[in-house]
PDB file of C-alpha atoms in Angstrom:
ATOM      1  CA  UNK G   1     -78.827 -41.314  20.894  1.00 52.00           C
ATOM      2  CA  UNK G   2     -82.624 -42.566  21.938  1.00 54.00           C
ATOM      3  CA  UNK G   3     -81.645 -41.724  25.677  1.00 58.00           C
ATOM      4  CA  UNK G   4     -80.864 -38.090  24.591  1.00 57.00           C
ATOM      5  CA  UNK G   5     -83.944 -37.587  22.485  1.00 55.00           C
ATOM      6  CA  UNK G   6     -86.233 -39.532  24.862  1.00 60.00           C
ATOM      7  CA  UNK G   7     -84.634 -37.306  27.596  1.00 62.00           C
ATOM      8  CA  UNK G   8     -85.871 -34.015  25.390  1.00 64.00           C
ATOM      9  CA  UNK G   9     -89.398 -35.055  24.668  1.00 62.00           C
ATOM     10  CA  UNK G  10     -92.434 -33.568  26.164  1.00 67.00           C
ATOM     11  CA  UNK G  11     -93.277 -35.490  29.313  1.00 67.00           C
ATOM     12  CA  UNK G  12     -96.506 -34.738  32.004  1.00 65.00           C
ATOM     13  CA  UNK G  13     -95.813 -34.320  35.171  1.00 67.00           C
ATOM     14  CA  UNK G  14     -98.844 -35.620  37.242  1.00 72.00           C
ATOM     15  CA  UNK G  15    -101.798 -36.392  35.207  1.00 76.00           C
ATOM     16  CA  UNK G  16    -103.664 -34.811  32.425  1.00 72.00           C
ATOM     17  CA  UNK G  17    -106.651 -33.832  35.033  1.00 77.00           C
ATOM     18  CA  UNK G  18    -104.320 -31.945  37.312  1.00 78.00           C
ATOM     19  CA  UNK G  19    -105.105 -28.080  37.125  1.00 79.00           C
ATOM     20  CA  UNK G  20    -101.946 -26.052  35.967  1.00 76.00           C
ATOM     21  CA  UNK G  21    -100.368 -24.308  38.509  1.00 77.00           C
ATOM     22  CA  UNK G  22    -100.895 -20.582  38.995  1.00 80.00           C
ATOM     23  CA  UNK G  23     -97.795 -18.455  39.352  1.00 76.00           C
ATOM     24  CA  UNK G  24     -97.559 -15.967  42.375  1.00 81.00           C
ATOM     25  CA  UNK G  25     -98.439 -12.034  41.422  1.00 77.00           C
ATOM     26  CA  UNK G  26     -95.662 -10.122  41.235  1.00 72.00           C
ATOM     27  CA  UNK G  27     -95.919  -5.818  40.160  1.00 69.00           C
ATOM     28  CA  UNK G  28     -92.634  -6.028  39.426  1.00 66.00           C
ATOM     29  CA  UNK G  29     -93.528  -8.793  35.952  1.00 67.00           C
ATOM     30  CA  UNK G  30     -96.112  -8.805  33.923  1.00 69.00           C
ATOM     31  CA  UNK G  31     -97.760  -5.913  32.534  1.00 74.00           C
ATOM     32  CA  UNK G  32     -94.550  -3.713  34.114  1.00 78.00           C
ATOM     33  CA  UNK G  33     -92.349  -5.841  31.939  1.00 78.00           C
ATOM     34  CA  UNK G  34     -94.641  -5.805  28.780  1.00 82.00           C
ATOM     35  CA  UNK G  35     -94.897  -1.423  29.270  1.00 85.00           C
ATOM     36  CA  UNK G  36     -91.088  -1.368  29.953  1.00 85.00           C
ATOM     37  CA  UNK G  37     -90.710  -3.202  26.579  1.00 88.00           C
ATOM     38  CA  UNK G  38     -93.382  -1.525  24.848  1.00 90.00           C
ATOM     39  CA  UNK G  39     -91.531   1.557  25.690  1.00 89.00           C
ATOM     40  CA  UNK G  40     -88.017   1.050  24.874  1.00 87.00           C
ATOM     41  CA  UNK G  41     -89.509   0.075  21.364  1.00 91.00           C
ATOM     42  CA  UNK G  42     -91.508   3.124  21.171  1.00 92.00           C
ATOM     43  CA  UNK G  43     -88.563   5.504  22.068  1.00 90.00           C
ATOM     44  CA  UNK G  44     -86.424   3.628  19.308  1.00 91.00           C
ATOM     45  CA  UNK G  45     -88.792   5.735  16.473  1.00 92.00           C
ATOM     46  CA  UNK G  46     -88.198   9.223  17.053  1.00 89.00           C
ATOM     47  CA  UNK G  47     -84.387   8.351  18.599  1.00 87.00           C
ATOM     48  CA  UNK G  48     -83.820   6.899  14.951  1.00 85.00           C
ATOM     49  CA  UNK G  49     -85.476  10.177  13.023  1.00 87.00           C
ATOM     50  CA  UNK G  50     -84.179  12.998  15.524  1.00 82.00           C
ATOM     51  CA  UNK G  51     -80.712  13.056  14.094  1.00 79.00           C
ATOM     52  CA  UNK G  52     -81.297  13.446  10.742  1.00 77.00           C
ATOM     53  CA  UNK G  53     -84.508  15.583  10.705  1.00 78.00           C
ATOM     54  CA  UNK G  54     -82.765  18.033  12.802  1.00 71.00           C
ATOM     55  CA  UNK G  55     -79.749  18.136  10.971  1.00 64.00           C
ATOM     56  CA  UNK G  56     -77.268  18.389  14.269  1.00 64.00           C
ATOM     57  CA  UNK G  57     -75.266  15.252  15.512  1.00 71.00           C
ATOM     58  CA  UNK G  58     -75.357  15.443  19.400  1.00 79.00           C
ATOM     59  CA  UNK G  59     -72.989  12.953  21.325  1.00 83.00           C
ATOM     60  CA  UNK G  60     -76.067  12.798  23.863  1.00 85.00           C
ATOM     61  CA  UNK G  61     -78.138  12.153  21.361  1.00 85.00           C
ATOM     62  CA  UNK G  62     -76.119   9.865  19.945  1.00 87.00           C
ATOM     63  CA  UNK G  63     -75.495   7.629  23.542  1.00 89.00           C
ATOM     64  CA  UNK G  64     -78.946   7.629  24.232  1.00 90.00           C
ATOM     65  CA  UNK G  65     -80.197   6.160  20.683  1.00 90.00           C
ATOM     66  CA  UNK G  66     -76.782   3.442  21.117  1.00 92.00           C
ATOM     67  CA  UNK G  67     -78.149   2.476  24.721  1.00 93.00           C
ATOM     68  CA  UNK G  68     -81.634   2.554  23.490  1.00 93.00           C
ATOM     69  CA  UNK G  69     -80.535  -0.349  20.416  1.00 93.00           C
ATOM     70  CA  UNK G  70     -78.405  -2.150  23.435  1.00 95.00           C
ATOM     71  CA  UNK G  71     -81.444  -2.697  25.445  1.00 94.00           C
ATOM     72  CA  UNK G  72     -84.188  -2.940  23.130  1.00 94.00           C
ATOM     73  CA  UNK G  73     -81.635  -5.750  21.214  1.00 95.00           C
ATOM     74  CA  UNK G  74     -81.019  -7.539  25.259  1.00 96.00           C
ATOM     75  CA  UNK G  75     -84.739  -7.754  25.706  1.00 94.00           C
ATOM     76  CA  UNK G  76     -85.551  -9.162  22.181  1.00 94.00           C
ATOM     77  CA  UNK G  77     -82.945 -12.143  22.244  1.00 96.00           C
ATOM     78  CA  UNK G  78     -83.821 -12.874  26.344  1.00 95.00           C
ATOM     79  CA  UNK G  79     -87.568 -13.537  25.293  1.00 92.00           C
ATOM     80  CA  UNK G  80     -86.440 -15.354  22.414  1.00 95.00           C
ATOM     81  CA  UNK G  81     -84.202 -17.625  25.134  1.00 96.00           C
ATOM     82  CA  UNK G  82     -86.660 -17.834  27.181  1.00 92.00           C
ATOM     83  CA  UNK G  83     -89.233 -18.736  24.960  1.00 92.00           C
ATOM     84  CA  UNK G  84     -86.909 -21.504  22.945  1.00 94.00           C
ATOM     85  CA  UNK G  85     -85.304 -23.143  25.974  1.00 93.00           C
ATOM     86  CA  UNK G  86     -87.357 -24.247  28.943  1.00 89.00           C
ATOM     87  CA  UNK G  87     -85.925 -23.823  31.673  1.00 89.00           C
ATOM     88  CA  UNK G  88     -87.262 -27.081  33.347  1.00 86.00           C
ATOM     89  CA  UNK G  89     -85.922 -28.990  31.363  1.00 88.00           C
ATOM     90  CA  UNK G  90     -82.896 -27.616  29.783  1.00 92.00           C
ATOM     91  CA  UNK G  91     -81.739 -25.841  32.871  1.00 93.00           C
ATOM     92  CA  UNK G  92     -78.072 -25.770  31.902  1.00 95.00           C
ATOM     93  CA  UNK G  93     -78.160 -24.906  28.908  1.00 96.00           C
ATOM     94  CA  UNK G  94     -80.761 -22.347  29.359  1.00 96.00           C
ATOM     95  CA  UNK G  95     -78.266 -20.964  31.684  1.00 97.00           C
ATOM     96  CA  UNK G  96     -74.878 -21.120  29.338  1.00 97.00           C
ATOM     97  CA  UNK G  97     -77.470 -18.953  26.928  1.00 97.00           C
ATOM     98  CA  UNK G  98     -78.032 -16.137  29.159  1.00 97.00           C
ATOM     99  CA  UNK G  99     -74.947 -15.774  30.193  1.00 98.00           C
ATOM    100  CA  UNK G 100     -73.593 -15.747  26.282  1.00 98.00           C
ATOM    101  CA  UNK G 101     -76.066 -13.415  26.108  1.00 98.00           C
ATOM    102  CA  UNK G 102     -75.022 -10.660  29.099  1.00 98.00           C
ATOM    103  CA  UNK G 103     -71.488 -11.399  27.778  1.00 98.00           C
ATOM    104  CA  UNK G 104     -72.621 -10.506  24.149  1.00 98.00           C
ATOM    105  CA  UNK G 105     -74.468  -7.423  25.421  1.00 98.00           C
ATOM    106  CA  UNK G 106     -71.099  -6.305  27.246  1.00 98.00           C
ATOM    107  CA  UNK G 107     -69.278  -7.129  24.365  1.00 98.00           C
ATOM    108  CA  UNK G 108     -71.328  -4.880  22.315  1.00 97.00           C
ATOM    109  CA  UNK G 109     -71.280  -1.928  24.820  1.00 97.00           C
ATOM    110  CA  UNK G 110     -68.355  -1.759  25.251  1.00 97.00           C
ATOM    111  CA  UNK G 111     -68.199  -1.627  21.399  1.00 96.00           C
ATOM    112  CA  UNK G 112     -70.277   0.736  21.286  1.00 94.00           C
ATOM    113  CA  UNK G 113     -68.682   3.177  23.512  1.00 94.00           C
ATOM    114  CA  UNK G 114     -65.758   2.929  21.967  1.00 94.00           C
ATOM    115  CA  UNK G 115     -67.205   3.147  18.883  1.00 92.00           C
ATOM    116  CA  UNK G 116     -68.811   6.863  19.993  1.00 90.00           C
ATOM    117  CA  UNK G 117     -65.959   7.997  21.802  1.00 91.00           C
ATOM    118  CA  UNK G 118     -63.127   7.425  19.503  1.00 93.00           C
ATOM    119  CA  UNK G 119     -64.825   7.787  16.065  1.00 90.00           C
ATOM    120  CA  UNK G 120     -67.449   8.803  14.230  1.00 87.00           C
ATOM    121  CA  UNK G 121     -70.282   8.225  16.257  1.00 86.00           C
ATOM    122  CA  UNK G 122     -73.251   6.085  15.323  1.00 87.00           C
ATOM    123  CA  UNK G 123     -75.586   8.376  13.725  1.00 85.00           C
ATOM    124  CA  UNK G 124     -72.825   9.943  11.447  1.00 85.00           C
ATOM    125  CA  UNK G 125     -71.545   6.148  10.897  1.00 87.00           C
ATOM    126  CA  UNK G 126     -75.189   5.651   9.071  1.00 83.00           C
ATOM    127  CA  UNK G 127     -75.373   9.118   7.420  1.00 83.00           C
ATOM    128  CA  UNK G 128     -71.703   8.533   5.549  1.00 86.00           C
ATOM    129  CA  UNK G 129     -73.147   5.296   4.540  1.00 87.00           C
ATOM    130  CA  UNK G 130     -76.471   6.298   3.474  1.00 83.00           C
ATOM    131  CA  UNK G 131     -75.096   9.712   0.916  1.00 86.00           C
ATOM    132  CA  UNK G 132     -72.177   6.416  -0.145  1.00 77.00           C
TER     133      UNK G 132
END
Protein backbone atom coordinates (compact mmCIF):
# COMPACT_ATOMS: atom_id res chain seq x y z
CA UNK A 1 0.00 0.00 0.00
CA UNK A 2 3.00 2.75 0.71
CA UNK A 3 4.39 1.85 -2.89
CA UNK A 4 0.96 2.83 -4.39
CA UNK A 5 0.52 6.03 -2.45
CA UNK A 6 4.22 6.99 -2.66
CA UNK A 7 3.80 6.23 -6.43
CA UNK A 8 0.70 8.99 -6.46
CA UNK A 9 2.35 11.78 -4.57
CA UNK A 10 3.49 14.99 -6.01
CA UNK A 11 7.09 14.58 -7.12
CA UNK A 12 9.55 17.52 -9.01
CA UNK A 13 10.97 16.75 -11.85
CA UNK A 14 14.34 18.69 -12.06
CA UNK A 15 14.76 21.21 -9.43
CA UNK A 16 12.70 23.86 -7.86
CA UNK A 17 14.86 26.68 -9.86
CA UNK A 18 14.09 25.17 -13.23
CA UNK A 19 11.69 27.57 -15.25
CA UNK A 20 8.35 25.73 -16.21
CA UNK A 21 8.14 24.81 -19.54
CA UNK A 22 6.15 26.84 -22.05
CA UNK A 23 3.72 24.94 -24.23
CA UNK A 24 3.84 25.49 -28.11
CA UNK A 25 0.95 28.08 -29.57
CA UNK A 26 -1.55 26.43 -31.13
CA UNK A 27 -5.01 28.64 -32.83
CA UNK A 28 -6.63 25.68 -32.80
CA UNK A 29 -6.60 25.65 -28.27
CA UNK A 30 -6.83 28.17 -26.18
CA UNK A 31 -8.99 31.04 -26.51
CA UNK A 32 -10.75 28.95 -29.70
CA UNK A 33 -11.56 26.28 -27.18
CA UNK A 34 -12.65 28.68 -24.30
CA UNK A 35 -15.18 30.75 -27.26
CA UNK A 36 -16.30 27.29 -28.59
CA UNK A 37 -17.33 26.52 -24.95
CA UNK A 38 -18.48 29.81 -24.09
CA UNK A 39 -20.76 29.40 -26.96
CA UNK A 40 -22.32 26.12 -26.73
CA UNK A 41 -23.27 27.40 -23.13
CA UNK A 42 -24.65 30.53 -24.42
CA UNK A 43 -26.85 28.82 -27.13
CA UNK A 44 -28.17 26.38 -24.30
CA UNK A 45 -30.42 29.71 -22.90
CA UNK A 46 -32.64 30.63 -25.57
CA UNK A 47 -32.59 26.67 -27.00
CA UNK A 48 -34.13 25.92 -23.42
CA UNK A 49 -36.88 29.02 -23.57
CA UNK A 50 -37.72 28.81 -27.46
CA UNK A 51 -40.03 25.88 -27.08
CA UNK A 52 -42.16 26.93 -24.61
CA UNK A 53 -42.34 30.73 -25.22
CA UNK A 54 -43.37 30.01 -28.67
CA UNK A 55 -45.78 27.54 -27.92
CA UNK A 56 -44.87 25.08 -31.12
CA UNK A 57 -42.78 21.81 -30.59
CA UNK A 58 -40.44 21.56 -33.69
CA UNK A 59 -38.50 18.17 -34.16
CA UNK A 60 -35.59 20.59 -35.41
CA UNK A 61 -35.90 22.43 -32.67
CA UNK A 62 -36.05 19.78 -30.61
CA UNK A 63 -32.54 17.88 -32.17
CA UNK A 64 -30.74 20.90 -32.01
CA UNK A 65 -31.48 21.76 -28.13
CA UNK A 66 -30.74 17.48 -27.51
CA UNK A 67 -27.29 17.91 -29.45
CA UNK A 68 -26.73 21.19 -27.84
CA UNK A 69 -27.14 19.28 -23.94
CA UNK A 70 -24.89 16.27 -25.62
CA UNK A 71 -22.06 18.55 -26.23
CA UNK A 72 -22.25 21.15 -23.75
CA UNK A 73 -22.58 17.84 -21.09
CA UNK A 74 -19.09 16.10 -23.26
CA UNK A 75 -17.19 19.29 -22.73
CA UNK A 76 -18.13 19.78 -19.00
CA UNK A 77 -17.12 16.15 -17.77
CA UNK A 78 -13.71 16.19 -20.33
CA UNK A 79 -12.44 19.37 -18.37
CA UNK A 80 -13.47 17.87 -15.27
CA UNK A 81 -11.13 14.61 -16.46
CA UNK A 82 -8.73 16.50 -17.42
CA UNK A 83 -8.50 18.65 -14.65
CA UNK A 84 -8.82 15.58 -11.89
CA UNK A 85 -6.46 13.12 -13.57
CA UNK A 86 -3.05 14.17 -14.79
CA UNK A 87 -2.19 12.79 -17.44
CA UNK A 88 1.57 12.41 -16.50
CA UNK A 89 1.08 10.59 -14.09
CA UNK A 90 -2.03 8.63 -14.30
CA UNK A 91 -1.75 8.04 -17.99
CA UNK A 92 -3.86 4.89 -18.02
CA UNK A 93 -6.27 5.65 -16.20
CA UNK A 94 -6.68 9.04 -17.57
CA UNK A 95 -7.14 7.16 -20.70
CA UNK A 96 -9.85 4.30 -19.47
CA UNK A 97 -11.79 7.81 -18.39
CA UNK A 98 -12.06 9.30 -21.70
CA UNK A 99 -12.88 6.59 -23.34
CA UNK A 100 -15.88 5.79 -20.60
CA UNK A 101 -16.58 9.03 -21.37
CA UNK A 102 -16.97 8.98 -25.55
CA UNK A 103 -18.70 5.63 -24.79
CA UNK A 104 -21.12 7.41 -22.30
CA UNK A 105 -21.66 10.26 -24.77
CA UNK A 106 -22.61 7.54 -27.53
CA UNK A 107 -24.58 5.85 -25.17
CA UNK A 108 -26.56 8.87 -24.52
CA UNK A 109 -27.00 9.84 -28.25
CA UNK A 110 -28.00 7.25 -29.27
CA UNK A 111 -30.56 7.57 -26.40
CA UNK A 112 -31.40 10.46 -27.32
CA UNK A 113 -32.28 9.86 -30.83
CA UNK A 114 -34.24 7.29 -30.07
CA UNK A 115 -35.74 9.00 -27.53
CA UNK A 116 -36.90 11.93 -30.30
CA UNK A 117 -37.66 9.68 -32.95
CA UNK A 118 -39.84 7.13 -31.40
CA UNK A 119 -41.56 9.17 -28.62
CA UNK A 120 -42.35 12.15 -27.28
CA UNK A 121 -39.57 14.23 -27.94
CA UNK A 122 -37.54 16.06 -25.33
CA UNK A 123 -39.15 19.31 -25.01
CA UNK A 124 -42.72 17.75 -24.74
CA UNK A 125 -41.03 15.02 -22.29
CA UNK A 126 -40.39 18.26 -19.85
CA UNK A 127 -43.68 20.09 -20.62
CA UNK A 128 -45.91 16.75 -19.56
CA UNK A 129 -43.80 16.75 -16.54
CA UNK A 130 -43.82 20.27 -15.65
CA UNK A 131 -48.26 20.78 -16.01
CA UNK A 132 -47.86 16.85 -13.79
Amino acid sequence: MYDRANKLAEVIDGTANDPAPIPEPSPTHGSYHWVFERTFSAALIPLTIAPFAAGSLNPVTDAIFCATILIHSHIGFQSVIIDYIPNKRLPKTRKLFMWGLNAATLVVAVGLYEFETNDVGLTEAVRRIWKA
